mmCIF file of C-alpha atoms and ligand atoms in Angstrom:
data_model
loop_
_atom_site.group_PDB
_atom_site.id
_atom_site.type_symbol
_atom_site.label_atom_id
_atom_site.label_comp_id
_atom_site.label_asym_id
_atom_site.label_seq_id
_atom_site.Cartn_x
_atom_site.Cartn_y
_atom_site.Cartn_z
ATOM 1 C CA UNK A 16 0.000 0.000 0.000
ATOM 2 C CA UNK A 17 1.212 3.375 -1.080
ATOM 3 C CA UNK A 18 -0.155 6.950 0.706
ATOM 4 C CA UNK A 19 1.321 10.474 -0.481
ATOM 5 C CA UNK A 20 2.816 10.778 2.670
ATOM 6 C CA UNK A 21 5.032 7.444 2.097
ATOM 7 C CA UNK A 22 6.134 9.180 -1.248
ATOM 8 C CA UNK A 23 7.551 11.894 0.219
ATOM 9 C CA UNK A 24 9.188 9.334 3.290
ATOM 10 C CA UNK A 25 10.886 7.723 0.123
ATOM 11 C CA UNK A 26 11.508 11.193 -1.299
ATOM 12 C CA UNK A 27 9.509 10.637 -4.568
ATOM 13 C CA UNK A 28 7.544 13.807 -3.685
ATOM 14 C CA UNK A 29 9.029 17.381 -2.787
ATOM 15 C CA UNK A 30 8.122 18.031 1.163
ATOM 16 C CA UNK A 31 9.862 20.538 3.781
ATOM 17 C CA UNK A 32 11.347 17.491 5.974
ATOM 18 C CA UNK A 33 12.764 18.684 9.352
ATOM 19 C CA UNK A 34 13.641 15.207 10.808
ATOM 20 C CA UNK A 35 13.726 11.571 9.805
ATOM 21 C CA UNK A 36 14.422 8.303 11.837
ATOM 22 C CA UNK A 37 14.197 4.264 11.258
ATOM 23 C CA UNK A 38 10.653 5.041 12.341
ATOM 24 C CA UNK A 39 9.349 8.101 11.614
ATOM 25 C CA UNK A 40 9.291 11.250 9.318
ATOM 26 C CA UNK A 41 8.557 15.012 9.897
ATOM 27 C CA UNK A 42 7.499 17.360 7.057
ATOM 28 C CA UNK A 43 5.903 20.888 7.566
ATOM 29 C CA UNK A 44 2.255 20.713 6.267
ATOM 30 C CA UNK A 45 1.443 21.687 2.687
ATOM 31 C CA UNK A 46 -1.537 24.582 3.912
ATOM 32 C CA UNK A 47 -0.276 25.175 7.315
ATOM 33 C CA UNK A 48 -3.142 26.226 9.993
ATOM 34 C CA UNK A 49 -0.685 28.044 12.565
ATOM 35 C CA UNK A 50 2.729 29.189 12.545
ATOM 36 C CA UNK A 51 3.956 25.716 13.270
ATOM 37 C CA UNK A 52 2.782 23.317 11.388
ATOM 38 C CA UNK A 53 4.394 19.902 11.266
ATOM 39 C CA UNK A 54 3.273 16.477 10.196
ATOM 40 C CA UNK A 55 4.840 13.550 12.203
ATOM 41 C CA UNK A 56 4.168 10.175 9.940
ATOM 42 C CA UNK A 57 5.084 6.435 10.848
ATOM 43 C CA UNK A 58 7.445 5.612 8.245
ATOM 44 C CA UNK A 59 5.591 2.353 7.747
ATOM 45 C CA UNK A 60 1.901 2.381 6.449
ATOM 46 C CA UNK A 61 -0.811 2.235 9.130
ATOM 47 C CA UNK A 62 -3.868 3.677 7.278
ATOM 48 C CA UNK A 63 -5.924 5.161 10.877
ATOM 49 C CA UNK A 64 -5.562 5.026 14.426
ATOM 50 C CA UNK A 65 -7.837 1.585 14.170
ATOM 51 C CA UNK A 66 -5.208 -0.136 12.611
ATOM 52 C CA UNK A 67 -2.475 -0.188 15.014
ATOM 53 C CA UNK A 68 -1.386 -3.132 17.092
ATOM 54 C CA UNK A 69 0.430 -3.220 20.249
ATOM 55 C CA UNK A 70 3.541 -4.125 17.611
ATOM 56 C CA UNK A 71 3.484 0.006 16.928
ATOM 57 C CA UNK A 72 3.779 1.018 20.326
ATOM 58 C CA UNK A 73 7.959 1.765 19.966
ATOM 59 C CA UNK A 74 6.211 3.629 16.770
ATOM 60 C CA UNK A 75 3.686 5.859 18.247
ATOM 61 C CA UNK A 76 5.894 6.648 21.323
ATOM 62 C CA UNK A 77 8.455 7.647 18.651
ATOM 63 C CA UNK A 78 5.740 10.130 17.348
ATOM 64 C CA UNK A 79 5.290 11.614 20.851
ATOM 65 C CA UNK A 80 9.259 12.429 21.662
ATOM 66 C CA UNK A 81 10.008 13.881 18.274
ATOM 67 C CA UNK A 82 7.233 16.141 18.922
ATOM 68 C CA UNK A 83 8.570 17.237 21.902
ATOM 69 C CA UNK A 84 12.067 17.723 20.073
ATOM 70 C CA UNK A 85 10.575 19.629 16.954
ATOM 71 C CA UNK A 86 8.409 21.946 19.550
ATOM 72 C CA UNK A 87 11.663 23.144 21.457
ATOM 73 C CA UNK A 88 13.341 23.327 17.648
ATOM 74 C CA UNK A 89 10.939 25.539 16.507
ATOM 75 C CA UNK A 90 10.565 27.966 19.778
ATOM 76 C CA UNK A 91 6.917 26.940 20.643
ATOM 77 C CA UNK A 92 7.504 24.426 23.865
ATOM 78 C CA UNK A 93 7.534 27.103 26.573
ATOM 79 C CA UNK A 94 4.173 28.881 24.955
ATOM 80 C CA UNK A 95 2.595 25.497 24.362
ATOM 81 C CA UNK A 96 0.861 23.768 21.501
ATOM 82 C CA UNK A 97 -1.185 21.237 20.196
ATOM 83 C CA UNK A 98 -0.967 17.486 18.987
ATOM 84 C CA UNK A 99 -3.929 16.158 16.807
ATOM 85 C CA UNK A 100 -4.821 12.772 15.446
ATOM 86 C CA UNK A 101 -7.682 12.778 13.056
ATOM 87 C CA UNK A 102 -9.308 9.471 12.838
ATOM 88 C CA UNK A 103 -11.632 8.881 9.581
ATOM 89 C CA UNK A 104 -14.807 10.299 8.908
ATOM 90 C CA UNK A 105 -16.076 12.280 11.917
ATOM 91 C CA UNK A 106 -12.520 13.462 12.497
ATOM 92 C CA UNK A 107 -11.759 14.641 9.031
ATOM 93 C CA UNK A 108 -8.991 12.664 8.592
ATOM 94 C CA UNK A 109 -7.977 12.915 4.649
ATOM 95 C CA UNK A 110 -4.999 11.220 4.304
ATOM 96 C CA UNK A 111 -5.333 7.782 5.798
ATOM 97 C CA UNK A 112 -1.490 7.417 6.729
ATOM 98 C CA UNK A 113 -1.812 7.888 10.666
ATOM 99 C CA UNK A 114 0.031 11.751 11.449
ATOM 100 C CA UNK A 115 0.283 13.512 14.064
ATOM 101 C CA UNK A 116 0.104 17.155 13.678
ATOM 102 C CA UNK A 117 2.085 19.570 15.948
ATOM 103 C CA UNK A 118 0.604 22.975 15.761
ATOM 104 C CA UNK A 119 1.978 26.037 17.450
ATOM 105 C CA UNK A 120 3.487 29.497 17.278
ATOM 106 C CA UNK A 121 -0.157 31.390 17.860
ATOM 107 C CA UNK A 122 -2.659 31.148 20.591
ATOM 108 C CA UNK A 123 -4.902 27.544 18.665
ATOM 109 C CA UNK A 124 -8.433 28.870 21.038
ATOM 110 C CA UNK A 125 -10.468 25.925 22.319
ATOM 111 C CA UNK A 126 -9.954 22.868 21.375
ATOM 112 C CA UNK A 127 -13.157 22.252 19.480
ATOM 113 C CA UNK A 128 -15.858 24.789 18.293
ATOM 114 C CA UNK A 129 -19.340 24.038 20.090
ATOM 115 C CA UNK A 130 -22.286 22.608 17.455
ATOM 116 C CA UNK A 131 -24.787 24.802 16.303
HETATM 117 P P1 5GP B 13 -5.767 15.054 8.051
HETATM 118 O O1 5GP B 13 -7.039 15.813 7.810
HETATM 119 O O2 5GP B 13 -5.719 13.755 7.282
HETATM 120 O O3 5GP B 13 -5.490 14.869 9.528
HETATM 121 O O4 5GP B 13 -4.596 15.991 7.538
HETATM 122 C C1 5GP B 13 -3.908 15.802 6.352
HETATM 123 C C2 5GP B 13 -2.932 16.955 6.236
HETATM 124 O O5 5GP B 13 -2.011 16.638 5.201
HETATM 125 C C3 5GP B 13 -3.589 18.279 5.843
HETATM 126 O O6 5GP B 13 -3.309 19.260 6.843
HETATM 127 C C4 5GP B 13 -2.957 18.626 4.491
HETATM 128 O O7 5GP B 13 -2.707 20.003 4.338
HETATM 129 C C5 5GP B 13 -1.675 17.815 4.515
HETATM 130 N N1 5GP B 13 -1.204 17.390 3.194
HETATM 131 C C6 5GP B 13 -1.944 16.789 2.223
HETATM 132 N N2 5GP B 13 -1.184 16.526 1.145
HETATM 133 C C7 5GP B 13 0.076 16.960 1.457
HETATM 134 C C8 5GP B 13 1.295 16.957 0.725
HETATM 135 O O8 5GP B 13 1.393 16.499 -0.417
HETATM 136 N N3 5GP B 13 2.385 17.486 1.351
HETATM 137 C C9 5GP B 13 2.317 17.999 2.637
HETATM 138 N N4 5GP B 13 3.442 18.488 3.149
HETATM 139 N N5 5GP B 13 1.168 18.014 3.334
HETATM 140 C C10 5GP B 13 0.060 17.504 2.757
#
């Protein structure tokens, strides 16, 4: 299985990469939301939060500490920021290649907008 995101792991596709282990890859986001706006990808395929097994655990903590590392890299930690994980429909995901996006640099407001 082949995602965008694994294109640009491989480096078929053009991406802003600020950091890449045996694990995972960082890329700034394409339409960035916030002053910070970085993707954090598994380098394997694992389409949605659903799919992963307690064999990805080394993987998603992975995800977590290079956050941490890109938010003091790009100024943010002290002020603070947020990590999202969009799963499927009702969370918007659109590229189903779990990422976690670290999103900083500007106050982000409440975490979710009440329903009408
Ligand atoms: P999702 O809604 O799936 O959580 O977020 C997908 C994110 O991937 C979006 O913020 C979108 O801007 C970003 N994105 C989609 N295609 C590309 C691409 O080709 N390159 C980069 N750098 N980001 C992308």
């Amino acid at each position: 299985m082949t995602t965008i995101f694994a294109k640009i792991i491989r480096g078929e596709i053009p991406s802003d990469m600020v950091y890449q282990d045996e694990l995972v890859t960082a890329f700034r986001d394409i339409s960035p939301m916030a002053p910070t706006h970085i993707l954090i990808v598994p380098n394997k395929v694992i389409p949605t939060v659903n799919d992963l097994t307690e064999d990805d655990e080394l993987t998603v903590g992975r995800m977590f500490t290079v956050a941490k590392k890109l938010a003091e890299q790009e100024g943010i930690a002290e002020d603070g920021y947020r990590l999202i994980v969009n799963c499927n429909k009702h969370g918007h995901q659109e590229v189903f290649h779990l990422h976690m996006h670290l999103l900083g640099g500007r106050p982000l407001g409440r975490m979710l907008s009440k329903p009408n």
